[in-house]
Amino acid sequence: MTIQLEVRGAGKHHPSGWALRDCDLTVDPSTVTALIGPNGAGKSTLMAAAAGLTSLTTGEILVNGRRVVRAMPPELGYLAQDTPLYRRWRVADMVDQTADLNTRWDAPHAARLIDEAGIDPDTRVGTLSGGQRTRLALALVLGKRPALVLLDEPLADLDPLARLQVQQTLMTEVATTGMTVLMSSHILGDVQDTCDDLVLLQDGRVTLRGPVDVLISRHRLLTGPPADPAALGWLKAPDVVEIRSSLRQTTVLVSAPPPGLPAGWTDQPATLDEIVIARLRATTQPGHTQEGAA
Amino acid sequence: MIDYRIDRRAAIPAYLQIVAQTRQALEQGRLAVGDQLPTAREVVASAGINPNTVLKAYRELERQGLVEGRVGTGTFVTGDLVRLRTDLVSPLAGRLRDWLDAAADGGMTRHEIEALVTTILDERERGTVR
């Protein structure tokens, strides 16, 4: 079964202000979407709302066309950021308890994932490594055979090997079952190869979204001689994401390839890191992107 | 069966790495007509990349007339690539070695040489070669 997630005009107001504002996004069936953004941008709030764990102030979230209201849809799996596990319990007890709490439960599948993680069901949760804990928590989510999973920072604090193993498990599940995934991450390098789409959240708002390969192919990094802003008139202002100048060179990130380049300028593909970081810098330094481009 | 090695830190997207490695295996004769490519699930299980990335690479190889996806069975090699022409390669390699000796004598580092080659290749691609 494949499943779609739709977020329409979602907003969440806290006493301190808006945690989420006018959010629109669609996660298509059997695709993987990365939710990127600085701490406090609203990623966890959006995930918790989609899981039915917190209510929205405005807008709505739909799972396969049905509105999520104060309850987790049965076909949905949710992995919270702090992977809530009982440290004194044995692994097998965690599995039994999770099985009891879920009407859908594929015990052999959960057991296989735990075995693949090299976890002995008799060990206590507290003695597992960070990577094993994450893989146990993931097995407990995937044991439900969810059609849609929401993963809040599943790769945070993992060493490179554990990160690869978690991604192998997740992507195999996507390839086998057509599961739909929305996952938040800080690690952009991982996003590039694991995600179809990217959504950038900043201050509770969506500031960039689209297929990862389209975003990468559209953005270009132009490098040229040091120039005063007035000499950059050939750049089309709306396409300029960021201009950085040093004594030796000028670097410009554009969101659309320019038709031609003046002499002395070169044009390179931009990495996802460069695209996202330039956008984050551009908003934290108001006016920075536009200077010289207007 | 070919095993893909995906370098996740490379600037080249994973799907292009799969395309390039498949073409290279065809050129070197490690893959031949009739051979089966690994399934998306197999690549994903070892590389941890998005299955759609693998399918995208296979579609590109299909577009290049090198492979064919057969419903329910898998993706198979249908096209051949001209093998690397040894008659052309060895004299070129010889001249390249001479050139590299000269570069090393002049004190150029590996990075400088790579940067120079990349710059010239880029220029040729843009058609701005002088």
Short mmCIF file of C-alpha atoms in Angstrom, two decimals:
data_model
loop_
_atom_site.label_atom_id
_atom_site.label_comp_id
_atom_site.label_asym_id
_atom_site.label_seq_id
_atom_site.Cartn_x
_atom_site.Cartn_y
_atom_site.Cartn_z
CA MET A 1 0.00 0.00 0.00
CA THR A 2 1.29 3.44 -0.83
CA ILE A 3 0.24 6.60 0.82
CA GLN A 4 0.42 10.37 0.45
CA LEU A 5 0.91 13.11 3.02
CA GLU A 6 -0.47 16.59 2.44
CA VAL A 7 0.12 19.64 4.60
CA ARG A 8 -2.13 22.61 3.82
CA GLY A 9 -1.68 26.03 5.39
CA ALA A 10 -0.45 24.45 8.60
CA GLY A 11 0.29 26.82 11.47
CA LYS A 12 1.01 26.28 15.14
CA HIS A 13 0.95 29.14 17.61
CA HIS A 14 2.72 28.91 20.94
CA PRO A 15 2.58 31.55 23.68
CA SER A 16 6.03 32.59 22.46
CA GLY A 17 4.93 32.98 18.84
CA TRP A 18 4.41 30.94 15.68
CA ALA A 19 6.34 27.65 15.62
CA LEU A 20 4.91 26.88 12.21
CA ARG A 21 3.36 29.28 9.74
CA ASP A 22 1.45 28.80 6.45
CA CYS A 23 3.15 25.52 5.66
CA ASP A 24 2.22 23.77 2.44
CA LEU A 25 3.86 20.60 1.27
CA THR A 26 3.03 17.29 -0.34
CA VAL A 27 4.91 14.04 0.10
CA ASP A 28 4.01 11.80 -2.83
CA PRO A 29 3.44 8.07 -2.38
CA SER A 30 6.64 5.95 -2.27
CA THR A 31 8.95 8.94 -2.19
CA VAL A 32 11.41 10.11 0.44
CA THR A 33 11.30 13.75 1.51
CA ALA A 34 13.91 15.47 3.64
CA LEU A 35 12.84 18.18 6.06
CA ILE A 36 15.81 20.49 6.55
CA GLY A 37 16.23 23.56 8.70
CA PRO A 38 18.00 25.02 11.71
CA ASN A 39 17.03 24.02 15.25
CA GLY A 40 13.74 25.63 16.19
CA ALA A 41 12.62 26.02 12.58
CA GLY A 42 9.49 23.95 13.22
CA LYS A 43 10.56 20.54 11.89
CA SER A 44 9.60 18.58 15.02
CA THR A 45 6.37 20.54 15.42
CA LEU A 46 5.35 19.68 11.86
CA MET A 47 6.17 15.98 12.37
CA ALA A 48 4.33 15.78 15.69
CA ALA A 49 1.28 17.44 14.11
CA ALA A 50 1.35 15.00 11.19
CA ALA A 51 1.51 12.14 13.70
CA GLY A 52 -1.58 13.52 15.46
CA LEU A 53 0.36 14.20 18.67
CA THR A 54 -0.15 17.94 18.68
CA SER A 55 -2.96 20.04 17.22
CA LEU A 56 -2.61 22.80 14.66
CA THR A 57 -3.75 26.39 15.14
CA THR A 58 -4.47 26.83 11.44
CA GLY A 59 -4.67 24.60 8.39
CA GLU A 60 -4.80 20.83 8.18
CA ILE A 61 -2.73 17.72 7.55
CA LEU A 62 -4.14 14.89 5.43
CA VAL A 63 -2.95 11.29 5.25
CA ASN A 64 -4.36 9.73 2.09
CA GLY A 65 -7.04 12.42 2.05
CA ARG A 66 -8.11 11.85 5.67
CA ARG A 67 -7.55 14.65 8.11
CA VAL A 68 -5.23 13.88 11.03
CA VAL A 69 -7.00 14.89 14.27
CA ARG A 70 -5.58 14.10 17.68
CA ALA A 71 -4.81 10.47 16.85
CA MET A 72 -2.12 8.68 14.92
CA PRO A 73 -3.46 7.12 11.72
CA PRO A 74 -2.95 3.31 11.97
CA GLU A 75 -0.91 3.15 8.75
CA LEU A 76 1.58 5.71 10.07
CA GLY A 77 4.85 5.14 11.93
CA TYR A 78 6.54 7.90 13.92
CA LEU A 79 10.05 7.98 15.34
CA ALA A 80 10.50 10.85 17.76
CA GLN A 81 13.81 12.63 18.09
CA ASP A 82 14.69 11.29 21.54
CA THR A 83 13.96 7.63 20.61
CA PRO A 84 11.93 6.82 23.72
CA LEU A 85 13.13 3.45 24.97
CA TYR A 86 13.13 2.05 28.49
CA ARG A 87 16.78 1.57 29.37
CA ARG A 88 16.20 -1.09 32.06
CA TRP A 89 14.00 -3.25 29.86
CA ARG A 90 15.23 -6.16 27.85
CA VAL A 91 14.99 -5.73 24.08
CA ALA A 92 12.49 -8.62 23.86
CA ASP A 93 10.21 -6.89 26.40
CA MET A 94 10.25 -3.66 24.37
CA VAL A 95 9.26 -5.68 21.30
CA ASP A 96 6.43 -7.48 23.15
CA GLN A 97 5.08 -4.24 24.55
CA THR A 98 5.15 -2.55 21.14
CA ALA A 99 3.41 -5.59 19.59
CA ASP A 100 0.65 -5.35 22.23
CA LEU A 101 0.11 -1.67 21.54
CA ASN A 102 -0.32 -2.12 17.81
CA THR A 103 -3.10 -3.82 15.91
CA ARG A 104 -0.82 -4.15 12.90
CA TRP A 105 2.34 -6.01 13.84
CA ASP A 106 4.72 -8.10 11.75
CA ALA A 107 6.69 -9.98 14.41
CA PRO A 108 9.05 -11.86 12.03
CA HIS A 109 9.92 -8.59 10.27
CA ALA A 110 10.72 -6.81 13.54
CA ALA A 111 12.76 -9.81 14.72
CA ARG A 112 14.75 -9.86 11.46
CA LEU A 113 15.56 -6.13 11.65
CA ILE A 114 16.72 -6.53 15.25
CA ASP A 115 18.83 -9.52 14.28
CA GLU A 116 20.35 -7.61 11.34
CA ALA A 117 21.32 -4.87 13.78
CA GLY A 118 23.32 -7.48 15.71
CA ILE A 119 21.13 -7.02 18.78
CA ASP A 120 20.57 -9.92 21.20
CA PRO A 121 16.90 -9.82 22.33
CA ASP A 122 18.01 -10.67 25.88
CA THR A 123 20.22 -7.61 26.36
CA ARG A 124 19.03 -4.59 28.26
CA VAL A 125 18.25 -1.54 26.17
CA GLY A 126 20.55 0.61 28.29
CA THR A 127 23.62 -1.38 27.26
CA LEU A 128 23.10 -0.91 23.50
CA SER A 129 25.28 1.46 21.48
CA GLY A 130 23.74 4.64 20.06
CA GLY A 131 23.53 3.09 16.61
CA GLN A 132 21.89 -0.07 17.95
CA ARG A 133 19.39 1.95 19.96
CA THR A 134 18.36 3.85 16.85
CA ARG A 135 18.09 0.62 14.88
CA LEU A 136 15.97 -0.95 17.65
CA ALA A 137 13.67 2.09 17.68
CA LEU A 138 13.44 1.92 13.89
CA ALA A 139 12.63 -1.83 14.03
CA LEU A 140 9.83 -1.07 16.48
CA VAL A 141 8.41 1.50 14.03
CA LEU A 142 8.87 -0.65 10.90
CA GLY A 143 7.40 -3.71 12.68
CA LYS A 144 4.02 -2.01 12.31
CA ARG A 145 4.54 -2.24 8.53
CA PRO A 146 3.65 1.44 8.22
CA ALA A 147 2.79 2.82 4.77
CA LEU A 148 4.10 6.23 5.85
CA VAL A 149 6.86 6.95 8.35
CA LEU A 150 7.79 10.24 9.98
CA LEU A 151 11.36 10.16 11.27
CA ASP A 152 12.61 13.03 13.40
CA GLU A 153 16.41 13.25 13.07
CA PRO A 154 16.94 9.49 12.76
CA LEU A 155 20.61 9.96 11.84
CA ALA A 156 21.60 12.49 14.49
CA ASP A 157 24.47 11.44 16.77
CA LEU A 158 25.28 8.31 14.76
CA ASP A 159 28.76 7.38 13.59
CA PRO A 160 29.23 7.00 9.81
CA LEU A 161 28.83 3.21 9.83
CA ALA A 162 25.64 3.29 11.90
CA ARG A 163 24.30 6.06 9.64
CA LEU A 164 24.89 3.93 6.57
CA GLN A 165 23.25 0.92 8.22
CA VAL A 166 20.15 2.90 9.20
CA GLN A 167 19.91 4.24 5.66
CA GLN A 168 20.30 0.74 4.20
CA THR A 169 17.44 -0.51 6.38
CA LEU A 170 15.21 2.44 5.51
CA MET A 171 15.91 2.46 1.78
CA THR A 172 15.48 -1.31 1.51
CA GLU A 173 12.07 -0.92 3.14
CA VAL A 174 11.18 1.81 0.63
CA ALA A 175 12.35 -0.36 -2.28
CA THR A 176 10.48 -3.42 -1.03
CA THR A 177 7.20 -1.99 0.22
CA GLY A 178 6.87 1.40 -1.46
CA MET A 179 6.72 3.03 1.97
CA THR A 180 6.51 6.85 1.97
CA VAL A 181 9.04 8.70 4.14
CA LEU A 182 9.31 12.16 5.65
CA MET A 183 12.54 12.56 7.62
CA SER A 184 14.22 15.54 9.18
CA SER A 185 17.99 15.81 9.02
CA HIS A 186 20.91 18.13 9.58
CA ILE A 187 23.27 16.11 7.45
CA LEU A 188 22.90 17.35 3.91
CA GLY A 189 25.30 14.85 2.40
CA ASP A 190 22.92 12.09 3.42
CA VAL A 191 19.95 13.89 1.92
CA GLN A 192 21.44 14.09 -1.55
CA ASP A 193 21.50 10.33 -2.08
CA THR A 194 18.57 9.18 0.02
CA CYS A 195 15.84 11.73 -0.65
CA ASP A 196 13.70 12.49 -3.69
CA ASP A 197 12.49 15.84 -2.43
CA LEU A 198 13.72 18.51 -0.09
CA VAL A 199 11.77 20.96 2.06
CA LEU A 200 13.64 23.76 3.81
CA LEU A 201 11.96 25.23 6.88
CA GLN A 202 13.12 28.54 8.31
CA ASP A 203 11.36 30.30 11.20
CA GLY A 204 8.35 28.05 10.77
CA ARG A 205 7.96 28.74 7.06
CA VAL A 206 8.79 26.71 3.97
CA THR A 207 11.45 28.71 2.09
CA LEU A 208 12.58 26.17 -0.49
CA ARG A 209 11.12 22.93 -1.77
CA GLY A 210 11.45 20.68 -4.78
CA PRO A 211 13.03 17.54 -6.15
CA VAL A 212 16.66 17.32 -4.96
CA ASP A 213 18.08 16.73 -8.45
CA VAL A 214 16.13 19.66 -9.92
CA LEU A 215 17.34 21.96 -7.13
CA ILE A 216 20.92 20.85 -7.72
CA SER A 217 20.79 21.18 -11.51
CA ARG A 218 19.16 24.61 -11.41
CA HIS A 219 21.58 26.22 -8.97
CA ARG A 220 25.00 27.26 -10.29
CA LEU A 221 28.04 28.65 -8.54
CA LEU A 222 29.66 31.44 -10.54
CA THR A 223 33.20 32.49 -9.75
CA GLY A 224 34.85 35.59 -11.12
CA PRO A 225 37.31 38.37 -10.42
CA PRO A 226 36.77 40.68 -7.45
CA ALA A 227 34.16 43.17 -8.56
CA ASP A 228 32.27 46.00 -6.96
CA PRO A 229 28.55 45.32 -6.81
CA ALA A 230 27.80 47.82 -9.56
CA ALA A 231 29.76 45.70 -12.03
CA LEU A 232 27.42 42.75 -11.46
CA GLY A 233 24.51 44.30 -13.32
CA TRP A 234 24.44 41.42 -15.79
CA LEU A 235 23.06 39.14 -13.07
CA LYS A 236 19.30 38.83 -12.94
CA ALA A 237 18.33 39.94 -9.43
CA PRO A 238 15.60 37.34 -8.74
CA ASP A 239 17.99 34.49 -9.56
CA VAL A 240 20.72 35.64 -7.18
CA VAL A 241 20.72 33.70 -3.92
CA GLU A 242 23.94 35.01 -2.46
CA ILE A 243 26.97 37.09 -3.42
CA ARG A 244 30.22 36.67 -1.54
CA SER A 245 33.21 38.83 -2.20
CA SER A 246 36.78 38.53 -1.10
CA LEU A 247 39.92 40.39 -2.15
CA ARG A 248 40.69 37.69 -4.68
CA GLN A 249 37.35 36.64 -6.13
CA THR A 250 33.60 37.03 -6.23
CA THR A 251 31.35 34.01 -5.82
CA VAL A 252 27.69 34.14 -6.73
CA LEU A 253 25.11 31.41 -6.17
CA VAL A 254 22.24 31.68 -8.64
CA SER A 255 19.00 29.68 -8.73
CA ALA A 256 18.91 29.58 -12.54
CA PRO A 257 21.77 29.15 -15.00
CA PRO A 258 22.70 32.48 -16.63
CA PRO A 259 22.46 32.63 -20.44
CA GLY A 260 26.07 33.74 -20.80
CA LEU A 261 29.06 34.63 -18.68
CA PRO A 262 31.36 37.63 -18.98
CA ALA A 263 35.04 36.92 -19.62
CA GLY A 264 36.93 35.71 -16.57
CA TRP A 265 33.92 34.02 -14.99
CA THR A 266 33.47 30.29 -14.55
CA ASP A 267 30.36 28.32 -13.85
CA GLN A 268 30.21 25.19 -11.68
CA PRO A 269 27.44 22.99 -10.32
CA ALA A 270 26.52 23.78 -6.72
CA THR A 271 26.27 21.10 -4.06
CA LEU A 272 23.18 20.73 -1.92
CA ASP A 273 25.28 21.93 1.03
CA GLU A 274 26.17 25.14 -0.78
CA ILE A 275 22.56 25.78 -1.83
CA VAL A 276 21.07 25.28 1.62
CA ILE A 277 23.83 27.07 3.53
CA ALA A 278 23.66 30.07 1.18
CA ARG A 279 19.90 30.30 1.75
CA LEU A 280 20.31 30.03 5.53
CA ARG A 281 23.02 32.73 5.52
CA ALA A 282 21.00 34.94 3.21
CA THR A 283 18.05 35.08 5.61
CA THR A 284 20.13 35.59 8.73
CA GLN A 285 21.86 38.57 7.12
CA PRO A 286 19.04 40.66 5.68
CA GLY A 287 19.93 42.51 2.51
CA HIS A 288 22.99 40.37 2.00
CA THR A 289 21.75 38.54 -1.09
CA GLN A 290 20.34 41.54 -2.79
CA GLU A 291 23.27 43.84 -2.43
CA GLY A 292 24.63 44.74 -5.82
CA ALA A 293 22.12 42.54 -7.57
CA ALA A 294 19.31 45.03 -7.80
CA MET B 1 27.12 -9.33 -11.71
CA ILE B 2 28.40 -5.81 -11.26
CA ASP B 3 28.78 -4.28 -7.79
CA TYR B 4 28.29 -0.53 -7.66
CA ARG B 5 30.50 1.54 -5.40
CA ILE B 6 28.69 4.74 -4.56
CA ASP B 7 30.91 7.52 -3.24
CA ARG B 8 28.49 9.57 -1.20
CA ARG B 9 30.95 12.40 -0.74
CA ALA B 10 31.52 12.81 -4.47
CA ALA B 11 30.14 15.86 -6.23
CA ILE B 12 28.74 13.56 -8.94
CA PRO B 13 25.16 12.46 -8.20
CA ALA B 14 24.76 8.79 -7.28
CA TYR B 15 22.70 7.99 -10.37
CA LEU B 16 25.46 9.27 -12.66
CA GLN B 17 27.99 7.17 -10.74
CA ILE B 18 25.87 4.09 -11.49
CA VAL B 19 25.62 5.05 -15.18
CA ALA B 20 29.39 5.66 -15.41
CA GLN B 21 30.32 2.42 -13.62
CA THR B 22 27.98 0.41 -15.85
CA ARG B 23 29.47 1.96 -18.99
CA GLN B 24 32.98 1.33 -17.70
CA ALA B 25 32.15 -2.34 -16.98
CA LEU B 26 30.82 -2.65 -20.55
CA GLU B 27 33.96 -1.05 -21.97
CA GLN B 28 36.16 -3.37 -19.97
CA GLY B 29 34.11 -6.44 -20.85
CA ARG B 30 33.09 -7.15 -17.24
CA LEU B 31 29.47 -6.89 -18.41
CA ALA B 32 28.21 -8.40 -21.65
CA VAL B 33 24.93 -8.65 -23.54
CA GLY B 34 22.49 -10.82 -21.61
CA ASP B 35 23.96 -10.10 -18.17
CA GLN B 36 21.59 -8.95 -15.48
CA LEU B 37 22.13 -5.75 -13.50
CA PRO B 38 21.53 -5.92 -9.74
CA THR B 39 17.96 -5.16 -8.69
CA ALA B 40 17.22 -1.77 -7.15
CA ARG B 41 16.67 -3.53 -3.85
CA GLU B 42 20.13 -5.13 -4.00
CA VAL B 43 21.86 -1.82 -4.75
CA VAL B 44 19.89 -0.07 -2.04
CA ALA B 45 20.67 -2.75 0.54
CA SER B 46 24.40 -2.29 0.02
CA ALA B 47 24.66 1.42 -0.77
CA GLY B 48 21.83 2.82 1.38
CA ILE B 49 20.71 5.16 -1.40
CA ASN B 50 17.18 5.96 -2.56
CA PRO B 51 15.73 3.19 -4.78
CA ASN B 52 14.44 5.85 -7.18
CA THR B 53 18.08 6.86 -7.76
CA VAL B 54 18.86 3.36 -9.01
CA LEU B 55 15.76 3.29 -11.21
CA LYS B 56 16.70 6.70 -12.61
CA ALA B 57 20.16 5.40 -13.52
CA TYR B 58 18.65 2.34 -15.19
CA ARG B 59 16.23 4.53 -17.17
CA GLU B 60 19.18 6.60 -18.36
CA LEU B 61 21.07 3.44 -19.41
CA GLU B 62 17.92 2.28 -21.18
CA ARG B 63 17.70 5.62 -22.98
CA GLN B 64 21.30 5.13 -24.10
CA GLY B 65 20.25 1.77 -25.57
CA LEU B 66 22.51 -0.26 -23.27
CA VAL B 67 20.03 -2.09 -21.06
CA GLU B 68 16.41 -3.16 -21.05
CA GLY B 69 14.06 -3.52 -18.10
CA ARG B 70 11.86 -6.59 -18.30
CA VAL B 71 8.76 -6.56 -16.13
CA GLY B 72 9.01 -8.95 -13.23
CA THR B 73 12.46 -10.29 -14.08
CA GLY B 74 14.94 -7.42 -13.93
CA THR B 75 17.22 -5.23 -16.01
CA PHE B 76 19.45 -6.84 -18.63
CA VAL B 77 22.33 -5.66 -20.79
CA THR B 78 21.22 -5.41 -24.41
CA GLY B 79 23.82 -3.10 -25.94
CA ASP B 80 27.53 -3.31 -26.37
CA LEU B 81 30.02 -0.49 -26.07
CA VAL B 82 33.08 -0.31 -28.26
CA ARG B 83 35.83 -1.69 -26.08
CA LEU B 84 38.57 0.72 -25.13
CA ARG B 85 40.80 0.74 -28.20
CA THR B 86 44.16 -0.52 -27.00
CA ASP B 87 45.80 0.61 -30.27
CA LEU B 88 44.77 4.15 -29.41
CA VAL B 89 45.22 3.92 -25.66
CA SER B 90 48.84 2.79 -25.39
CA PRO B 91 50.44 5.55 -27.52
CA LEU B 92 48.29 8.19 -25.77
CA ALA B 93 49.24 6.76 -22.38
CA GLY B 94 52.91 6.92 -23.40
CA ARG B 95 52.66 10.58 -24.34
CA LEU B 96 50.76 11.32 -21.14
CA ARG B 97 53.55 9.72 -19.09
CA ASP B 98 56.13 11.91 -20.84
CA TRP B 99 53.98 14.94 -20.21
CA LEU B 100 53.56 14.02 -16.53
CA ASP B 101 57.33 13.57 -16.16
CA ALA B 102 57.79 17.09 -17.51
CA ALA B 103 55.13 18.42 -15.14
CA ALA B 104 56.79 16.68 -12.18
CA ASP B 105 60.20 18.07 -13.22
CA GLY B 106 58.62 21.51 -13.24
CA GLY B 107 57.43 20.96 -9.66
CA MET B 108 53.70 20.62 -10.32
CA THR B 109 51.75 18.76 -7.63
CA ARG B 110 49.07 16.16 -8.30
CA HIS B 111 46.37 18.69 -7.36
CA GLU B 112 47.76 21.28 -9.73
CA ILE B 113 47.85 18.76 -12.56
CA GLU B 114 44.29 17.63 -11.85
CA ALA B 115 43.12 21.25 -11.69
CA LEU B 116 44.77 22.00 -15.02
CA VAL B 117 43.22 18.96 -16.71
CA THR B 118 39.77 19.80 -15.29
CA THR B 119 40.05 23.42 -16.41
CA ILE B 120 40.98 22.44 -19.97
CA LEU B 121 38.25 19.78 -20.17
CA ASP B 122 35.71 22.33 -18.91
CA GLU B 123 36.87 24.86 -21.49
CA ARG B 124 36.47 22.32 -24.27
CA GLU B 125 32.98 21.43 -23.06
CA ARG B 126 31.97 25.07 -23.08
CA GLY B 127 33.54 25.49 -26.50
CA THR B 128 35.68 28.36 -25.30
CA VAL B 129 38.97 26.69 -26.12
CA ARG B 130 41.41 29.13 -27.62
#
